[in-house]
Tab-separated table of C-alpha atoms and ligand atoms in Angstrom:
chain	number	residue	atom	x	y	z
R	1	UNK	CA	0.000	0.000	0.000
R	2	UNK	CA	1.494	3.678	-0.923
R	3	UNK	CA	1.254	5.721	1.828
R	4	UNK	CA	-1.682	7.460	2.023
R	5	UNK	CA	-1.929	11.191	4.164
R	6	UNK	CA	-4.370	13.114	4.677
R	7	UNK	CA	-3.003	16.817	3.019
R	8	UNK	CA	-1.830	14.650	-0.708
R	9	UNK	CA	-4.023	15.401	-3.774
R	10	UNK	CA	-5.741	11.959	-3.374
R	11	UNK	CA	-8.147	13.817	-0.752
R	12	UNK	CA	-10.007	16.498	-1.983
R	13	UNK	CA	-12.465	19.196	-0.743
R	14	UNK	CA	-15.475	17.571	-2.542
R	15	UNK	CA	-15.013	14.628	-0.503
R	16	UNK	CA	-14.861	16.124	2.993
R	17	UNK	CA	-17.657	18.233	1.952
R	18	UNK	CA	-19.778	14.801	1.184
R	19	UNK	CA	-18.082	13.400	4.089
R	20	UNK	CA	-19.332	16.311	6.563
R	21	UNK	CA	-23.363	15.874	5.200
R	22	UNK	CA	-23.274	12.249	5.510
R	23	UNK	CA	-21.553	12.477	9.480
R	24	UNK	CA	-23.970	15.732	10.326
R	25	UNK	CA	-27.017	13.210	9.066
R	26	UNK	CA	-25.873	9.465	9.381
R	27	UNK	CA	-27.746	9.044	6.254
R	28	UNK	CA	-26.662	8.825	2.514
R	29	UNK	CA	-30.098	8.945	1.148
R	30	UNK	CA	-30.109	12.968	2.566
R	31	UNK	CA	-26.739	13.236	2.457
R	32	UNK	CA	-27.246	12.936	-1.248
R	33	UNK	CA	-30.559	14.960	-1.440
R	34	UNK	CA	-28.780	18.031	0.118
R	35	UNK	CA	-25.779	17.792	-2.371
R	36	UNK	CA	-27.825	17.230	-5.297
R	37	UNK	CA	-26.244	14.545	-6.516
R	38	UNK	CA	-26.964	10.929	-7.105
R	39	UNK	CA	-26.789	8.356	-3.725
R	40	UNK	CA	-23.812	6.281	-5.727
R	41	UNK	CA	-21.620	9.615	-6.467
R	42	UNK	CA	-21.731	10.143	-2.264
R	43	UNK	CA	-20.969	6.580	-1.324
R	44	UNK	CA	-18.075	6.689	-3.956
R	45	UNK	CA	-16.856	9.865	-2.327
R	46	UNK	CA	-16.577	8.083	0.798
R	47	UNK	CA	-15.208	5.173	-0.060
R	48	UNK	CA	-12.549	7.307	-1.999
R	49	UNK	CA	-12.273	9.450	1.416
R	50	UNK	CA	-11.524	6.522	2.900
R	51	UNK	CA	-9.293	4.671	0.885
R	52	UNK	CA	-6.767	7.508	1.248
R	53	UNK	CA	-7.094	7.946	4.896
R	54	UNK	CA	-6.950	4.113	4.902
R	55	UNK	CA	-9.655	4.202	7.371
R	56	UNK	CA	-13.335	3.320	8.262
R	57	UNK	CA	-14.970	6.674	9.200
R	58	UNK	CA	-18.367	5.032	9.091
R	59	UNK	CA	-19.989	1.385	10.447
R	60	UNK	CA	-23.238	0.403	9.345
R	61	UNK	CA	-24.882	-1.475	12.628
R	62	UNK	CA	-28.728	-2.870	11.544
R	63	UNK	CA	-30.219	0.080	9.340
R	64	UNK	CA	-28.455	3.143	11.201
R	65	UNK	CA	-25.211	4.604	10.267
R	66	UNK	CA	-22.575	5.625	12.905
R	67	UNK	CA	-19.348	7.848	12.672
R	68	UNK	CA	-16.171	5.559	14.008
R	69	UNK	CA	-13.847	7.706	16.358
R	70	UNK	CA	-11.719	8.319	12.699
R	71	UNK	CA	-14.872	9.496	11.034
R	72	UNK	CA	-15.587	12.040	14.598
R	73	UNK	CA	-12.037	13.204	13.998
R	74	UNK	CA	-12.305	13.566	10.737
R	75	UNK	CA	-15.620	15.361	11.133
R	76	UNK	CA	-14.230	18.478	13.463
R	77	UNK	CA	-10.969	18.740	11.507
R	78	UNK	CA	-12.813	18.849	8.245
R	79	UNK	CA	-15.606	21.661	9.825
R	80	UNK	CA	-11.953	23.475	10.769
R	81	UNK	CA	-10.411	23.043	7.349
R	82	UNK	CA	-13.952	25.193	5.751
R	83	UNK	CA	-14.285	27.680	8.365
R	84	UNK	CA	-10.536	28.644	7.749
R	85	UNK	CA	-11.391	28.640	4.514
R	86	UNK	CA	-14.198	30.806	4.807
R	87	UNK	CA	-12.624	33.247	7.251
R	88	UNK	CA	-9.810	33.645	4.469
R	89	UNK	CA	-12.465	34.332	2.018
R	90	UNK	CA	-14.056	36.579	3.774
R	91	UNK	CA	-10.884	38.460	4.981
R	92	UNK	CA	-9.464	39.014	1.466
R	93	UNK	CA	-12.929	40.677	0.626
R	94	UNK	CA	-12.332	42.335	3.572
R	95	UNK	CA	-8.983	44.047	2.027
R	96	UNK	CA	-11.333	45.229	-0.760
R	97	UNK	CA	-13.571	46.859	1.517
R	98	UNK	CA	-16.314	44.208	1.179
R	99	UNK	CA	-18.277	42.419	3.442
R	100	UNK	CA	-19.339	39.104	1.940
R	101	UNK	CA	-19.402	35.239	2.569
R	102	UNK	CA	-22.203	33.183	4.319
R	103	UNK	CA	-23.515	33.626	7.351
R	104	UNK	CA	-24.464	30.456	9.617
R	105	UNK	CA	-26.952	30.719	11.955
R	106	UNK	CA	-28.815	27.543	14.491
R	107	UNK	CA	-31.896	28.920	15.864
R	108	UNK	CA	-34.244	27.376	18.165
R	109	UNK	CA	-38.011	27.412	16.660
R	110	UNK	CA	-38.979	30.185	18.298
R	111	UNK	CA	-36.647	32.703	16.981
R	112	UNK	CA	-38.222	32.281	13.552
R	113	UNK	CA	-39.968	35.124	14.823
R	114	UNK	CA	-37.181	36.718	15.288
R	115	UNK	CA	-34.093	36.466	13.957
R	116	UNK	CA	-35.851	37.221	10.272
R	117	UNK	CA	-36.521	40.971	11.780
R	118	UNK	CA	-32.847	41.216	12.477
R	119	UNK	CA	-32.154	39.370	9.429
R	120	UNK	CA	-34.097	41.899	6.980
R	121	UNK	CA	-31.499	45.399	7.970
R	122	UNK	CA	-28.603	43.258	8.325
R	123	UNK	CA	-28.895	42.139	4.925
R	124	UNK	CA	-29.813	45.425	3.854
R	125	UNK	CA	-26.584	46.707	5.289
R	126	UNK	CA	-24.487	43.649	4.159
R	127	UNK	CA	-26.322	42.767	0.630
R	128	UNK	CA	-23.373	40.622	-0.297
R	129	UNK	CA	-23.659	38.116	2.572
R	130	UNK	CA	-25.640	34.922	2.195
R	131	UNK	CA	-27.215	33.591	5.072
R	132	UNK	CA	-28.022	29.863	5.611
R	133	UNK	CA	-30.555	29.612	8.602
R	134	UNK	CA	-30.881	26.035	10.383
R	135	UNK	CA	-34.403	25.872	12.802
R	136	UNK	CA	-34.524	23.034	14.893
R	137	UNK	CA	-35.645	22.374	18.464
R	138	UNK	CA	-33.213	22.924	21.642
R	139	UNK	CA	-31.197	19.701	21.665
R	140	UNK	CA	-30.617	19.712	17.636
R	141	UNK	CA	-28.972	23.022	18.038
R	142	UNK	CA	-26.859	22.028	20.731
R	143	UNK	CA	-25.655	19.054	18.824
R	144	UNK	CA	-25.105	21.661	16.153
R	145	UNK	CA	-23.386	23.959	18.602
R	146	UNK	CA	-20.918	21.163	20.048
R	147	UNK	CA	-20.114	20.115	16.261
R	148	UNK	CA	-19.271	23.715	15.233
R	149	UNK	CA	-21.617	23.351	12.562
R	150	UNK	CA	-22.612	27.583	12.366
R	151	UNK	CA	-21.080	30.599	12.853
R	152	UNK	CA	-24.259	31.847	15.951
R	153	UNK	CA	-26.895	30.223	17.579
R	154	UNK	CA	-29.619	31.740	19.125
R	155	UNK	CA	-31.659	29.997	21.939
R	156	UNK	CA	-33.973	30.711	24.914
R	157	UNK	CA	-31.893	28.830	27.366
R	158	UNK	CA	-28.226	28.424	26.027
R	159	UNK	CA	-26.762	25.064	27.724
R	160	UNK	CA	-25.219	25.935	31.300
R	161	UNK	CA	-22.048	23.515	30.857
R	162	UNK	CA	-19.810	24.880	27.734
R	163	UNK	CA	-17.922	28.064	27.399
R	164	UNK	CA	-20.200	30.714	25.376
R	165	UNK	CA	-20.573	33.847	25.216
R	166	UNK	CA	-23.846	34.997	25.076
R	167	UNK	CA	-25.485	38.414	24.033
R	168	UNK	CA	-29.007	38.762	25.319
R	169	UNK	CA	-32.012	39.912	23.036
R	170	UNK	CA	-35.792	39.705	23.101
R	171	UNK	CA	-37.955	38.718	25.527
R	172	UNK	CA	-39.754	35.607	25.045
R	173	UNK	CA	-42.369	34.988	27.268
R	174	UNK	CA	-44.012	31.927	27.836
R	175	UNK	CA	-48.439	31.690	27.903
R	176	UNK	CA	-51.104	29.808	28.848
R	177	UNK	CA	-53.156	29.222	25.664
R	178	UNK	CA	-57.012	28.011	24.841
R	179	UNK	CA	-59.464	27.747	22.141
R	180	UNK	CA	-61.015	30.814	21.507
R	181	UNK	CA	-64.312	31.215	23.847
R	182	UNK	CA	-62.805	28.996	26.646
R	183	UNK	CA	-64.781	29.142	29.499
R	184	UNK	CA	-61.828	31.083	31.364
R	185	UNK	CA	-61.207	33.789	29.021
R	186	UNK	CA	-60.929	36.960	30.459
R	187	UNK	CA	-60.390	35.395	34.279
R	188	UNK	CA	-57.706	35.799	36.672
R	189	UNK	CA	-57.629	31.482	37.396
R	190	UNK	CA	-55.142	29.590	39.388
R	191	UNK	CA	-53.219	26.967	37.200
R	192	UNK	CA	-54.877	24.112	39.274
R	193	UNK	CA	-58.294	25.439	37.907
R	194	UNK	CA	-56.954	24.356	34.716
R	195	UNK	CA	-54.467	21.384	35.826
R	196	UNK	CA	-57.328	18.738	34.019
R	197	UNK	CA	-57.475	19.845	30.534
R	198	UNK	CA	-56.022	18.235	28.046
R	199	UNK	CA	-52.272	19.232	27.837
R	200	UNK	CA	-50.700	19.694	24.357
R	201	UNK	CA	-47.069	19.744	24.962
R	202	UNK	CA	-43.872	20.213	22.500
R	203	UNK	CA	-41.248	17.007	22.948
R	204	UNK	CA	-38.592	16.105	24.877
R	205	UNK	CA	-35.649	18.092	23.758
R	206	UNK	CA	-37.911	21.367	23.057
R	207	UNK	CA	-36.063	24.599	25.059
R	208	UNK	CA	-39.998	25.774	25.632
R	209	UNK	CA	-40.694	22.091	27.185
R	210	UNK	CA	-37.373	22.205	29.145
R	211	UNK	CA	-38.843	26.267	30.819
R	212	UNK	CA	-42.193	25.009	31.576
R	213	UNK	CA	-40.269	21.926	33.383
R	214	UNK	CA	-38.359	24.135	35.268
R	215	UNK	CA	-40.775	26.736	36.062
R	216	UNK	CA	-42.962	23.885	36.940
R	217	UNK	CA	-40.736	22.623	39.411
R	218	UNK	CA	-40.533	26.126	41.261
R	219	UNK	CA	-44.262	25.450	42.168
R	220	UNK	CA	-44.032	21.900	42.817
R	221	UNK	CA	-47.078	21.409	39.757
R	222	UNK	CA	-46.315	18.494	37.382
R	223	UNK	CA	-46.407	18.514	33.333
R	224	UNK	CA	-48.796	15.836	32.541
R	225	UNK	CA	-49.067	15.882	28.214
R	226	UNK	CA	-51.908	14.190	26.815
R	227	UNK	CA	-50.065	14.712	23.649
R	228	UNK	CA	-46.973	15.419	22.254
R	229	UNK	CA	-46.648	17.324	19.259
R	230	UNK	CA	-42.742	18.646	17.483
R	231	UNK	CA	-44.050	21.684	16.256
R	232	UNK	CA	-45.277	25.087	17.571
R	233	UNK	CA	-48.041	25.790	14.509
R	234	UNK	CA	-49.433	22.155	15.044
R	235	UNK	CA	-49.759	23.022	18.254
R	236	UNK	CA	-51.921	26.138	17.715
R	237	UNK	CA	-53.844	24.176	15.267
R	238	UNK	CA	-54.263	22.135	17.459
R	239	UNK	CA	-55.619	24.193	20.440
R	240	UNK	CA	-57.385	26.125	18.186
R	241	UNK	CA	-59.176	22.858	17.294
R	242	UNK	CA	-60.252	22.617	21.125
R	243	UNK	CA	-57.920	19.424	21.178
R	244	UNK	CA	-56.214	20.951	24.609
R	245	UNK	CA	-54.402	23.864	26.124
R	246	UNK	CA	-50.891	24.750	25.928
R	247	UNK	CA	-48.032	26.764	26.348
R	248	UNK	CA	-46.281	28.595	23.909
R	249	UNK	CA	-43.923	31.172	23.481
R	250	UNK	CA	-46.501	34.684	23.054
R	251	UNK	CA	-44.905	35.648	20.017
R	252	UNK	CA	-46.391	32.489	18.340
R	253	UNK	CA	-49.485	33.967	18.520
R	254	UNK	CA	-48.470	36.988	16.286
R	255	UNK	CA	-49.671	35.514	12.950
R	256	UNK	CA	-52.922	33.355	14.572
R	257	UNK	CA	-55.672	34.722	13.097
R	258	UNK	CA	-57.828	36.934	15.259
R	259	UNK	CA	-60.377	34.899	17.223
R	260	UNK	CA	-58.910	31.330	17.067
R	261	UNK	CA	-56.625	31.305	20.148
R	262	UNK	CA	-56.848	33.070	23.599
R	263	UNK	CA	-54.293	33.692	26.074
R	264	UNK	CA	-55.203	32.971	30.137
R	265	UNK	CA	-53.834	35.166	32.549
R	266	UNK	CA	-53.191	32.639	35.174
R	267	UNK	CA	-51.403	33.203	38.381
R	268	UNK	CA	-47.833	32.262	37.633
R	269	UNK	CA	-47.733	33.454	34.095
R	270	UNK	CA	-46.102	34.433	31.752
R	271	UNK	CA	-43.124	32.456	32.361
R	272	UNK	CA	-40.244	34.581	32.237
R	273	UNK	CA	-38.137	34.166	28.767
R	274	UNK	CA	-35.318	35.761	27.091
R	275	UNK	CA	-33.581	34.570	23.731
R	276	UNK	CA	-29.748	35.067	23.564
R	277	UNK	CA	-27.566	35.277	20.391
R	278	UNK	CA	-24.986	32.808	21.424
R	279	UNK	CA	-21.022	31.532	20.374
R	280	UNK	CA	-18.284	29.786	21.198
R	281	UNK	CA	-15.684	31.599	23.400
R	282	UNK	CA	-13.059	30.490	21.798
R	283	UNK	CA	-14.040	30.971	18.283
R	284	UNK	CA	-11.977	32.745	16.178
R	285	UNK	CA	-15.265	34.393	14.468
R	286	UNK	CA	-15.464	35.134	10.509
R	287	UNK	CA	-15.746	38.991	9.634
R	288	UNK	CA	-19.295	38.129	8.330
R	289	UNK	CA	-20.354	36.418	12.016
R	290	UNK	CA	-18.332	39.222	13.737
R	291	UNK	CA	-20.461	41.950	11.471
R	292	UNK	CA	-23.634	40.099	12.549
R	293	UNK	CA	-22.992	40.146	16.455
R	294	UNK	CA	-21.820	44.297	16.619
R	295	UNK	CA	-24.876	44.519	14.547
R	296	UNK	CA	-27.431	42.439	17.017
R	297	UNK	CA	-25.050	44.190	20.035
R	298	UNK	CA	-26.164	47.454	18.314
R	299	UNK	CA	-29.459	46.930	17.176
R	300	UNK	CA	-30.980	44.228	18.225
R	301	UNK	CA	-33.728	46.017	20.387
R	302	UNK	CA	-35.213	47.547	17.247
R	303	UNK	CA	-36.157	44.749	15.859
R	304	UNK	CA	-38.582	43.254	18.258
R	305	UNK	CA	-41.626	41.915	17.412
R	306	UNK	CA	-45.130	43.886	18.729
R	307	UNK	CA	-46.391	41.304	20.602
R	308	UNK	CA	-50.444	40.386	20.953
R	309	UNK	CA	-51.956	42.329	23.587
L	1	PGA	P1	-37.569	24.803	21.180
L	1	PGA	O1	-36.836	26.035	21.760
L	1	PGA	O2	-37.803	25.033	19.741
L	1	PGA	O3	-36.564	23.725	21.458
L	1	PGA	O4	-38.828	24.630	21.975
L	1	PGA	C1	-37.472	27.227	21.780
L	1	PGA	C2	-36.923	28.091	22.850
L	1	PGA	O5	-36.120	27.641	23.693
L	1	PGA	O6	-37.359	29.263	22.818
């Protein structure tokens, strides 16, 4: 066998690109779909990948795909090699005066409310920057944060345990909500007046499940769901459909449609919410992600959304 090594010509950037969508989904089939290219071209990448490592990065146990310690190594050195990349990029545009290059952001599901409105002047200011915007629920964009896989995150309740720095922006309050006409609308109530209904709850993992948890705790009440459901708009729907009550961050309500959904004022509530535009400490950032956070530092207040009254 020649001697394979990582940094000859027989590994090449199209392969650890491939190689980074199949480890960040441990799937070939998406892998594939978010390349746009055929399943066979990705699996040859790999196998190509791993010929010149001379290494497994992958093992196939039942129908699920797992990263080997190689491929998790490979992973983070590979997400290094393109952020250097893309902070040289950027920097030489810099030289020209230019702002440009893409902007990663992980955002929790509620800051789809909000991160577009500081989106919309940013991009204004910065027209050359192209910004790639990954929603998921709390524990995807942690998973996301701890595999470096964008530039800023922004969640409700950034994880305690890792070194971040964290810039604090909207308030996100937490409500009771109920099919319109409920028979408590417009009542000061107690939450054990409501305690029996039907509670529609987001999932395990969810940053607005984890604050009701906790604020639950505080008051010694328990979070009973009589469904779980992975999305805040089913969740309306669903309320609005007299399937339950729930609680939802208030500025989910913004685009409900007048007369479908009330909010309770119960004792207790709102629960007490902030979103935070969040990093790694030690991140050396790229000019586009350091543009982005003066420009949230600056004017992030501006852009918050009216909420319901
Ligand atoms: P979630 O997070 O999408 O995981 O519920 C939202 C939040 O923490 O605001």
């Amino acid at each position: 066998m020649d001697n394979p090594r990582f940094h000859t010509r027989q590994t090449t950037f199209r392969q650890l690109e491939t190689f980074l969508e199949v480890a960040e989904r441990l799937n070939v089939t998406e892998a594939a779909r978010a390349l746009h290219l055929a399943q066979p071209s990705v699996s040859t990448q790999i196998a190509k990948l791993e010929k010149a490592l001379g290494m497994k990065l992958f093992e196939q146990l039942g129908k699920r795909l797992y990263l080997t310690d190689a491929g998790s190594e490979v992973q983070s050195g590979a997400q290094e090699i393109f952020d250097a990349l893309n902070r040289l990029e950027m920097s030489l545009a810099k030289l020209n005066g230019l702002t440009v290059g893409r902007l990663r952001l992980g955002a929790v599901t509620t800051a789809k409310y909000l991160v577009p409105r500081l989106l919309g002047p940013f991009c204004s200011q910065y027209p050359q920057v192209e910004v790639q915007l990954n929603i998921a629920n709390r524990s995807e964009v942690i998973r996301r944060l701890e595999n470096n896989r964008d530039d800023l995150y922004v969640f409700s309740q950034p994880p305690k345990n890792l070194d971040l720095v964290s810039i604090p922006l909207a308030e996100n309050p937490l409500v009771v909500i109920a099919p319109a006409g409920h028979r408590f609308t417009g009542k000061r109530i107690s939450w054990e007046q409501i305690a029996a209904e039907p509670f529609l709850s987001r999932e395990p993992g969810s940053g607005t499940r984890l604050a009701i948890e906790q604020h639950f705790a505080q008051f010694g009440w328990s979070l009973k769901p009589q469904m779980t459901i992975e999305s805040n708009e089913a969740i309306k729907e669903s309320v609005a459909a007299a399937l339950g009550i729930a609680i939802l961050s208030r500025h989910t309500l913004i685009h409900t449609a007048p007369g479908n959904l009330v909010e309770l004022d119960v004792v207790g509530f709102p629960i007490p919410n902030r979103w935070y535009l969040v990093s790694w400490r030690t991140k050396n950032p790229s000019p586009v992600a350091q543009a982005f956070a003066t420009f949230v530092d600056d004017k992030g207040e501006l852009a918050v959304p009216e909420l319901p009254q």
